[in-house]
CSV table of C-alpha atoms and ligand atoms in Angstrom, one decimal:
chain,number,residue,atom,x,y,z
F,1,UNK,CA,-30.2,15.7,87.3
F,2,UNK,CA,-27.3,16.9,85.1
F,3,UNK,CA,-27.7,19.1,82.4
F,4,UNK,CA,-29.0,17.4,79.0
F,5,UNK,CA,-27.3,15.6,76.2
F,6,UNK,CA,-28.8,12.9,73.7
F,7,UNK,CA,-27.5,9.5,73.9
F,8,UNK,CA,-27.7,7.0,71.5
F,9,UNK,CA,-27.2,2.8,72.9
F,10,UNK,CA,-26.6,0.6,70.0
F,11,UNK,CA,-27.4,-2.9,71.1
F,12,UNK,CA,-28.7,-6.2,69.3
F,13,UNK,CA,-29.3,-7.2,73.3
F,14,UNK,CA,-33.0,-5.8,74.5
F,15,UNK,CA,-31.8,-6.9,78.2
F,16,UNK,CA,-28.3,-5.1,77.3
F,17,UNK,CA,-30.6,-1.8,76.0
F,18,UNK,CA,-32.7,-1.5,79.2
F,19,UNK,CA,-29.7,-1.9,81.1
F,20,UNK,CA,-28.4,0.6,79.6
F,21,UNK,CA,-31.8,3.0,80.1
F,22,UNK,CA,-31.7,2.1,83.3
F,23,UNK,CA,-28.2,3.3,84.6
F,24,UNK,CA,-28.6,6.7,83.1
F,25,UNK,CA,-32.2,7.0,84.0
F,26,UNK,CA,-31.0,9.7,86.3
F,27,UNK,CA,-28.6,11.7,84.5
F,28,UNK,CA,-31.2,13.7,82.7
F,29,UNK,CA,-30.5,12.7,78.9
F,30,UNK,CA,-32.5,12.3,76.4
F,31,UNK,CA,-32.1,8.3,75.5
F,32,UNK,CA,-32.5,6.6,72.3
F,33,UNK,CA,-31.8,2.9,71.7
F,34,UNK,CA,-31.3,1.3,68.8
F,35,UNK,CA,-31.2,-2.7,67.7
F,36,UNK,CA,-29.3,-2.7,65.0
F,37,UNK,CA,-26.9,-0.7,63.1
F,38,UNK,CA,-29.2,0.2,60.2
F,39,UNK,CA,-31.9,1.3,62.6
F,40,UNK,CA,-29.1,3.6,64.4
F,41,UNK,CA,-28.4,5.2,60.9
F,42,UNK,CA,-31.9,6.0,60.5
F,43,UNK,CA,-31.8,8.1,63.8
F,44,UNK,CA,-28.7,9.4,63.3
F,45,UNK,CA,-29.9,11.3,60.3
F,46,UNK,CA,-33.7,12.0,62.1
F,47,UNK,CA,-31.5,13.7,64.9
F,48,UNK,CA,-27.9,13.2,65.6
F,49,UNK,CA,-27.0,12.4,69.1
F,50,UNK,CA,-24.6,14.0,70.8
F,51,UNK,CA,-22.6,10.7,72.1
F,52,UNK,CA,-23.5,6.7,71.1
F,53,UNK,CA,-22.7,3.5,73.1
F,54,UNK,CA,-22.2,1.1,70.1
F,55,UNK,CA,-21.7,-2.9,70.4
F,56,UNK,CA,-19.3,-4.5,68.0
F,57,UNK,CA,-20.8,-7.9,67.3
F,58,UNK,CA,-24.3,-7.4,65.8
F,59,UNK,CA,-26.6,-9.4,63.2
F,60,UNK,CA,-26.3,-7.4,59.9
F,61,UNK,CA,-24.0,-4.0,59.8
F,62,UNK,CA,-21.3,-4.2,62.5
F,63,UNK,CA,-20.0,-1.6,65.0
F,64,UNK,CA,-16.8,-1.1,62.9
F,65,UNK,CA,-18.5,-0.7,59.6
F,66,UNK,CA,-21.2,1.5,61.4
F,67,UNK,CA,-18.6,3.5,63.2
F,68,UNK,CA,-16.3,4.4,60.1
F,69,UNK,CA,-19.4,5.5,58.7
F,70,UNK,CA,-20.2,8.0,61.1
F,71,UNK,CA,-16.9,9.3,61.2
F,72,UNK,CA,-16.8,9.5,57.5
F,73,UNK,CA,-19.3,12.0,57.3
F,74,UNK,CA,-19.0,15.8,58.1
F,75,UNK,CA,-22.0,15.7,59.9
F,76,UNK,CA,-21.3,13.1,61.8
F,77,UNK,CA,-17.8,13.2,62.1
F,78,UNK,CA,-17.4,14.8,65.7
F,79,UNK,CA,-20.2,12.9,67.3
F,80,UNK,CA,-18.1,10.7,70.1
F,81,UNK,CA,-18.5,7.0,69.8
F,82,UNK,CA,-17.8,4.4,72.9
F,83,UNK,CA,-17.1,0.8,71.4
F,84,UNK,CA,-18.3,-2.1,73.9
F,85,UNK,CA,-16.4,-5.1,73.6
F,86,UNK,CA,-15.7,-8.4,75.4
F,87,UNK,CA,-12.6,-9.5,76.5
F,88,UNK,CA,-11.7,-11.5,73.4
F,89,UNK,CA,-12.6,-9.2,70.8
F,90,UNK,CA,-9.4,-7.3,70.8
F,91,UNK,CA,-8.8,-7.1,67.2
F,92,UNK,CA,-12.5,-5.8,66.7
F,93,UNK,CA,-11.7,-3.0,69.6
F,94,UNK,CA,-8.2,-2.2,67.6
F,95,UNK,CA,-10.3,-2.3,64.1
F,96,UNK,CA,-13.3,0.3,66.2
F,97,UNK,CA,-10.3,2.5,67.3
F,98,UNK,CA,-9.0,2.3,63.9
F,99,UNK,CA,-12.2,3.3,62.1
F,100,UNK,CA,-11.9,6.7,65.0
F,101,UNK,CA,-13.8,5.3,67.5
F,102,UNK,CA,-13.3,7.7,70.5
F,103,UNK,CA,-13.2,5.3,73.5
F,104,UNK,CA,-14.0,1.7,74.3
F,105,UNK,CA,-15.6,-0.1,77.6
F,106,UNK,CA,-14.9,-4.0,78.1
F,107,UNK,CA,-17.7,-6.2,79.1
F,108,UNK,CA,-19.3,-6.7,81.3
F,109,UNK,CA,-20.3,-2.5,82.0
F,110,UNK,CA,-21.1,-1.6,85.5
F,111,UNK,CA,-23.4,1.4,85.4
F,112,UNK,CA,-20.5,3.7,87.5
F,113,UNK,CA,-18.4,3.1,84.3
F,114,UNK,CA,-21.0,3.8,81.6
F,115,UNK,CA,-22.4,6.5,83.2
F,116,UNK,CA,-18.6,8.2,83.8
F,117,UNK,CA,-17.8,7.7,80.0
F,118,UNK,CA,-21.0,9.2,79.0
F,119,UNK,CA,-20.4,12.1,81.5
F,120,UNK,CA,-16.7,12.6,79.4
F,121,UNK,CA,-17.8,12.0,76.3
F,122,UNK,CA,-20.5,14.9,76.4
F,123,UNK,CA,-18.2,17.3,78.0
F,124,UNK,CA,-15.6,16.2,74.8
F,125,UNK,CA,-18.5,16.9,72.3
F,126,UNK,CA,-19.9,20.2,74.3
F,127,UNK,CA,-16.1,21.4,73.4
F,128,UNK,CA,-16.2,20.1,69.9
F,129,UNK,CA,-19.2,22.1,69.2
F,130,UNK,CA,-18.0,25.0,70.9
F,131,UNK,CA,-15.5,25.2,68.6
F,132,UNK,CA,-16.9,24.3,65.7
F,133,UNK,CA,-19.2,27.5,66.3
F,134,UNK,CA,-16.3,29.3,67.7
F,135,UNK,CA,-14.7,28.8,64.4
F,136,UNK,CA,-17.7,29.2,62.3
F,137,UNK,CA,-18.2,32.8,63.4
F,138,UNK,CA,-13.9,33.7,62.8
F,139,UNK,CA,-14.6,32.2,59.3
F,140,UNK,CA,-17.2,34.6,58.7
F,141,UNK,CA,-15.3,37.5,60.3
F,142,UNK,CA,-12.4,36.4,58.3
F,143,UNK,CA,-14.8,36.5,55.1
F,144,UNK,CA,-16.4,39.7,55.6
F,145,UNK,CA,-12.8,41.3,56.6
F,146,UNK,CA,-11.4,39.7,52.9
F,147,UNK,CA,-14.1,41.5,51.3
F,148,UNK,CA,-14.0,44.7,53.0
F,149,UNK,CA,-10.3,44.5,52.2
F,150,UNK,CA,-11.0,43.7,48.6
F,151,UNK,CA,-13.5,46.5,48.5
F,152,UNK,CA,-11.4,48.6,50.0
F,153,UNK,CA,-8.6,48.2,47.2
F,154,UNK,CA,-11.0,48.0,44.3
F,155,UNK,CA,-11.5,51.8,45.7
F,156,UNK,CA,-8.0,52.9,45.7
F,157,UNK,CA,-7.5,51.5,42.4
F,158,UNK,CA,-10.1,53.4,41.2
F,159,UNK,CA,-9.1,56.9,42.9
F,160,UNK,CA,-5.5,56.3,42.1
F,161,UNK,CA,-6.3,55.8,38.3
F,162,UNK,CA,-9.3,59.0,38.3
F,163,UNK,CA,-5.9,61.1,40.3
F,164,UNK,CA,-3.9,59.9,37.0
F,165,UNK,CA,-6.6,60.8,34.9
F,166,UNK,CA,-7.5,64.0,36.4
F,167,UNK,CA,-3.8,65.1,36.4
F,168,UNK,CA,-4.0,64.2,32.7
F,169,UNK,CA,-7.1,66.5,32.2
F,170,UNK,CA,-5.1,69.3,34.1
F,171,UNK,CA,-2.2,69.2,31.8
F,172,UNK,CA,-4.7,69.8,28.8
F,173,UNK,CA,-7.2,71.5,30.0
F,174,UNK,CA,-5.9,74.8,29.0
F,175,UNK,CA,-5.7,74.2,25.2
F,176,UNK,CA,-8.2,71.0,25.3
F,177,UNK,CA,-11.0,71.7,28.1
F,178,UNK,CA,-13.1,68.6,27.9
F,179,UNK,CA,-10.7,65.8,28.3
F,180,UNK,CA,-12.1,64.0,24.9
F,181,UNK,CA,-8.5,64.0,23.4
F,182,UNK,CA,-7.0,62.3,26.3
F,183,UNK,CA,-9.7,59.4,26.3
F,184,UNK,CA,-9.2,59.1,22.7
F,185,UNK,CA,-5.7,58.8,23.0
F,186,UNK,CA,-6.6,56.2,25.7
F,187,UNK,CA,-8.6,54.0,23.5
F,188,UNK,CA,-6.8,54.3,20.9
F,189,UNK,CA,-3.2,53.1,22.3
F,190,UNK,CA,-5.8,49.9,23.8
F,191,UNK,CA,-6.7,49.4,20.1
F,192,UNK,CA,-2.8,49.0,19.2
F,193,UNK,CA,-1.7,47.2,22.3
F,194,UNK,CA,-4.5,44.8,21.7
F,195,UNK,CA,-3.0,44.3,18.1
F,196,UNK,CA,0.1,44.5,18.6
F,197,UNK,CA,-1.0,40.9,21.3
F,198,UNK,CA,-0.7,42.5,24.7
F,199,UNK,CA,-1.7,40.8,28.0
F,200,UNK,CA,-4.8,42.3,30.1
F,201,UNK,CA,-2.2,43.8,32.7
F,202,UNK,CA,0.2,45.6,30.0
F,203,UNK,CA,-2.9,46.6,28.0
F,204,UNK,CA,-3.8,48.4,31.6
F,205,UNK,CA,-0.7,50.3,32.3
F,206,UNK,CA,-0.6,51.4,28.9
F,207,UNK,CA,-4.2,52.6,28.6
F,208,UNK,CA,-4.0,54.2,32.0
F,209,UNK,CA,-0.4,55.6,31.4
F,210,UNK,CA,-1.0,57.1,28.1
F,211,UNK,CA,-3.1,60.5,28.8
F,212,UNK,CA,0.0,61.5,30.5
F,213,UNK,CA,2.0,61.8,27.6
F,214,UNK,CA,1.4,65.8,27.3
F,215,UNK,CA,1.5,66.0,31.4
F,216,UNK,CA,5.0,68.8,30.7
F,217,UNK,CA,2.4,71.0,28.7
F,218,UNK,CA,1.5,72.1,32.4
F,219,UNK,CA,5.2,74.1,32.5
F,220,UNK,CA,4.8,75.8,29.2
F,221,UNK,CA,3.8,79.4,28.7
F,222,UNK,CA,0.3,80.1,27.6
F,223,UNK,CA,1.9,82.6,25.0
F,224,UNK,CA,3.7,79.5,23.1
F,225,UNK,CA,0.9,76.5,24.3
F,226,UNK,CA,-2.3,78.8,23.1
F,227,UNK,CA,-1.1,80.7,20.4
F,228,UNK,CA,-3.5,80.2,17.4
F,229,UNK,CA,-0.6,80.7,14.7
F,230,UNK,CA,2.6,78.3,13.7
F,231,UNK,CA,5.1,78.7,16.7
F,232,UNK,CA,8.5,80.4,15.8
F,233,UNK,CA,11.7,78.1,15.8
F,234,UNK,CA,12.7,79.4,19.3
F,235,UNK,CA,8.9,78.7,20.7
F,236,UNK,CA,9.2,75.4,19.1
F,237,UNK,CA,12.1,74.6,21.2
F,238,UNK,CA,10.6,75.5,24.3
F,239,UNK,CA,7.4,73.6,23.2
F,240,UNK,CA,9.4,70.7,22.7
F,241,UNK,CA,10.4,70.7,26.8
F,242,UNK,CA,7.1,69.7,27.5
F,243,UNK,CA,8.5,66.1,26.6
F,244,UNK,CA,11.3,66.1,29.4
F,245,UNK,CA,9.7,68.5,31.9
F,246,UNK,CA,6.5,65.6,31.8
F,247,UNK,CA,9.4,63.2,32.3
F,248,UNK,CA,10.6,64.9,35.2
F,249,UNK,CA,7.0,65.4,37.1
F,250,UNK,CA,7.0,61.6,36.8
F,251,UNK,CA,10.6,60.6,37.4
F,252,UNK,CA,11.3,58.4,40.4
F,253,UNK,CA,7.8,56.9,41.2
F,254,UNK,CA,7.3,53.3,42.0
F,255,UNK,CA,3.7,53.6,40.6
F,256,UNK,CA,3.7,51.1,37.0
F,257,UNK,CA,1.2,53.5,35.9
F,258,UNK,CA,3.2,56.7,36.6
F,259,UNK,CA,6.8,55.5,35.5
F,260,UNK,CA,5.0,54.1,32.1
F,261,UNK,CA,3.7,57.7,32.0
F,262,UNK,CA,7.6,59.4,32.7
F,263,UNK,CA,8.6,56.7,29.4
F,264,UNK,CA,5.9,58.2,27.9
F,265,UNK,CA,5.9,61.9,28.2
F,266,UNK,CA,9.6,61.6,27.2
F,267,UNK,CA,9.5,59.4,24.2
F,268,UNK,CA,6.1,60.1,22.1
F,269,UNK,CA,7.7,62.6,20.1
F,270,UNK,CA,10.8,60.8,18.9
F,271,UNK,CA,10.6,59.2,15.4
F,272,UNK,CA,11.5,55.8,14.1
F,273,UNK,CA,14.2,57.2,11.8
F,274,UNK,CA,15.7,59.5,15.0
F,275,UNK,CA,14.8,62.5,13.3
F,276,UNK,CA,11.8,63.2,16.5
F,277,UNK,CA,13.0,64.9,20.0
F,278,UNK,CA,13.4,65.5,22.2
F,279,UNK,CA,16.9,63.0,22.4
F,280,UNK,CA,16.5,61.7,18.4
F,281,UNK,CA,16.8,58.3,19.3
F,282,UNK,CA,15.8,55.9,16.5
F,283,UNK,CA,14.5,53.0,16.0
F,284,UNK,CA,13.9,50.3,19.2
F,285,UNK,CA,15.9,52.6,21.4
F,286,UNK,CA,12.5,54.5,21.5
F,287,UNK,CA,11.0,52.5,24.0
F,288,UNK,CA,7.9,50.8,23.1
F,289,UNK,CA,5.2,52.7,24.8
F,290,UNK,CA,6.8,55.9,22.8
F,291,UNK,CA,6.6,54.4,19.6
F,292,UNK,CA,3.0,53.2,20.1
F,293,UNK,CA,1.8,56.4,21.9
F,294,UNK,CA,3.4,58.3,18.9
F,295,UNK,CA,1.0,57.0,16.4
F,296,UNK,CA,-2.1,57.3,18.4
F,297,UNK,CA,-1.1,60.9,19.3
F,298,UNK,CA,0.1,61.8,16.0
F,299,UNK,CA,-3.6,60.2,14.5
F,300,UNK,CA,-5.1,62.5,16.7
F,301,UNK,CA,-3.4,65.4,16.2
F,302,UNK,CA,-4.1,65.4,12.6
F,303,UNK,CA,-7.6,64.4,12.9
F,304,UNK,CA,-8.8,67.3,15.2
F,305,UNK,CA,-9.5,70.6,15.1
F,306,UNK,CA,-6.4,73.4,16.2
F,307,UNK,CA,-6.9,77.3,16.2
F,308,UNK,CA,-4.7,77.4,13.2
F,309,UNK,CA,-5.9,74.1,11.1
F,310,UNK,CA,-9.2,72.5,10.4
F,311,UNK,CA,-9.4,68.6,11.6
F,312,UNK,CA,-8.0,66.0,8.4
F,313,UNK,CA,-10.7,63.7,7.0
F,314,UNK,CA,-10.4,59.9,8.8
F,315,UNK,CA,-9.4,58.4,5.3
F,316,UNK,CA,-6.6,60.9,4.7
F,317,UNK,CA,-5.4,60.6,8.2
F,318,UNK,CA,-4.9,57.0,7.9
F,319,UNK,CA,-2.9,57.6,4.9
F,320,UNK,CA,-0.4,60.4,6.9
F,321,UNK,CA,0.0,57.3,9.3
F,322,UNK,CA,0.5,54.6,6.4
F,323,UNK,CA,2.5,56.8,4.9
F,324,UNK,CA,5.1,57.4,8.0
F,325,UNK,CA,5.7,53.6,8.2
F,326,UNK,CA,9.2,52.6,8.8
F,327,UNK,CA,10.1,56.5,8.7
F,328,UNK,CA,8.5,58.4,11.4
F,329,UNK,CA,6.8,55.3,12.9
F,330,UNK,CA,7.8,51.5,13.6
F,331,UNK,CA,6.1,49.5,11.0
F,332,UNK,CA,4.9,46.8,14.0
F,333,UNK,CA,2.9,49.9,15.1
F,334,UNK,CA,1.2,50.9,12.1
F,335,UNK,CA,0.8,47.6,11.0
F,336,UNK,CA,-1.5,47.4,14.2
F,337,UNK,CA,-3.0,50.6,13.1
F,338,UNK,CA,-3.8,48.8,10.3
F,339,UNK,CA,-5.2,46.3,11.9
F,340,UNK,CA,-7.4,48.3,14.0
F,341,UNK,CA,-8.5,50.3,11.6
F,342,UNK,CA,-12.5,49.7,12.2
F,343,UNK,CA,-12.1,50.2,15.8
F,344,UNK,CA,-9.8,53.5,15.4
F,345,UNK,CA,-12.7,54.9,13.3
F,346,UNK,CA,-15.5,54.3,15.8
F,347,UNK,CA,-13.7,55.8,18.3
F,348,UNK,CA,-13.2,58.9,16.1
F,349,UNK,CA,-16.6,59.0,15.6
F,350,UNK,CA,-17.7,58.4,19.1
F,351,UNK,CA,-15.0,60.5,21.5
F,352,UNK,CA,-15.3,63.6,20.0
F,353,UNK,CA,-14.9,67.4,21.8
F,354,UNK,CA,-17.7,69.6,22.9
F,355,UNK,CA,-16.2,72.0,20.8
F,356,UNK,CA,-16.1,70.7,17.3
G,1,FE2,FE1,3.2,65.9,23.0
């Protein structure tokens, strides 16, 4: 007895079929015989076999069309098929072949030869399936590795844009402890970009880049960053380093998110008309994250509350801002101010400090 396998005859001839039975009665398979084509289907898709001995010349669906059938299907596909032909029926064995018939035996079969072919074909189909299963299971290994990988970057995305955020809090959190005016300052620079047409991936570097903007506060004394009167001339100059010393912190990084910020922390105090610092360049020289970081910062300034000033009413804020158009601002920016006006305000009202 050799180990199992299901074989399936296909054969219009009932002599043919028990023939068939016969010289593989000892090998231990599980037989099925079919007379026709159609019928073969039918047990095919009951319970596929795991090699068939199909005729070529039978009364209604022949072996060709049957066997391009079986290898058209996935399920089907790797199940070995023998063609039996006689000795004129070349061009039928060629067409089988052609239709990916695996082997063919020419008539008349002796049971030595039928029972050798069957032996190979179930060894070829014990390898397919090996395979097959083989592969299945490096397919899923492959699919659970992409998504611990994908996992494991969605992570370091998100601690690599808290460190940015937290190292924004740090720089404030001296004069500003709860971090609501750099999450304002956030939202507000998305309100702009998304006026002023920006693209999912810029709106991200901007948004994430921004809250770094004051980052060089973190080298200034606290007699000059927490004194609760107007600063003296000389104070102001050493205030105004916080722009390049930010710059510096940030200089030289490959991060998008932290060379946005060094653009940033050097440019948000520099005015459309070059009157700003800390370089007094004017107009598009000020790179475009400045300019748009300078009117969210600016709104913000003015609308919050400082040791020495109480916070500007939202209407007459907007109107500093309106106001500084073409001046102290680019007019593309406040027009996007403008045009953001609702959603400035509800973030005003929303992302306010503990303190006030
Ligand atoms: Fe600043």
């Amino acid at each position: 007895m050799k180990s199992g396998g299901h074989v399936l005859f296909v054969d219009d001839d009932p002599e043919i079929r028990r023939f068939y039975e016969d010289a593989v009665a000892d090998e231990g398979y599980e037989i099925s015989t079919a007379p026709t084509a159609e019928d073969a289907a039918r047990l095919v898709r009951e319970k596929p076999p795991d090699t068939i001995i199909l005729d070529l010349e039978m009364p209604g669906m022949g072996g060709v069309e049957f066997c391009r059938l079986l290898k058209a299907g996935k399920e089907t596909l790797s199940i070995p098929v023998v063609v039996v032909s006689g000795h004129g029926e070349r061009e039928a064995r060629l067409a089988a072949l052609g239709a990916g018939a695996d082997e063919f035996i020419t008539k008349p079969v002796t049971a030595g030869e039928l029972r050798l072919r069957i032996r190979n074909m179930l060894k070829l189909k014990a390898y397919t399936d090996r395979l097959a299963k083989e592969q299945e299971i490096l397919d899923g290994m492959v699919r659970d590795r992409t998504k611990e990988l994908q996992q494991t970057v969605q992570q370091l995305e998100k601690a690599r844009l808290e460190t940015i955020f937290r190292l924004s809090r740090a720089a404030e959190y001296k004069d500003e402890g709860t971090g609501a005016h750099i999450r304002r300052i956030s939202f507000y620079c998305e309100i702009l970009g998304r006026h002023l047409g920006f693209e999912e991936a810029e709106l991200r570097v901007l948004t994430h880049s921004a809250p770094l903007h004051d980052l060089g506060k973190i080298g200034i004394p606290d007699a000059i960053l927490l004194k609760p009167g107007k600063l003296t001339e000389d104070e102001f100059e050493i205030m105004k380093t916080h722009t390049t010393l930010g710059a510096e912190i940030l200089a030289g990084s490959d991060d998008p998110y932290l060379k946005a910020g060094s653009v940033i922390a050097l440019n948000h105090h520099e005015r459309w008309d070059g009157k700003g610092y800390p370089n007094g360049i004017s107009g598009e020289d000020i790179p475009l994250h400045g300019r748009i970081v300078a009117v969210a910062d600016v709104f913000d300034a003015l609308t919050s509350k400082r040791p020495y000033k109480d916070p500007m009413p939202f209407e007459q804020a907007v109107s500093v801002i309106c106001e500084g158009s073409g001046s102290q601002f680019d007019a593309r920016i406040t027009g996007a101010f403008s045009g953001g006006l609702g959603e400035f305000e509800r973030i005003y009202r929303t992302v306010r400090n503990d303190a006030q």
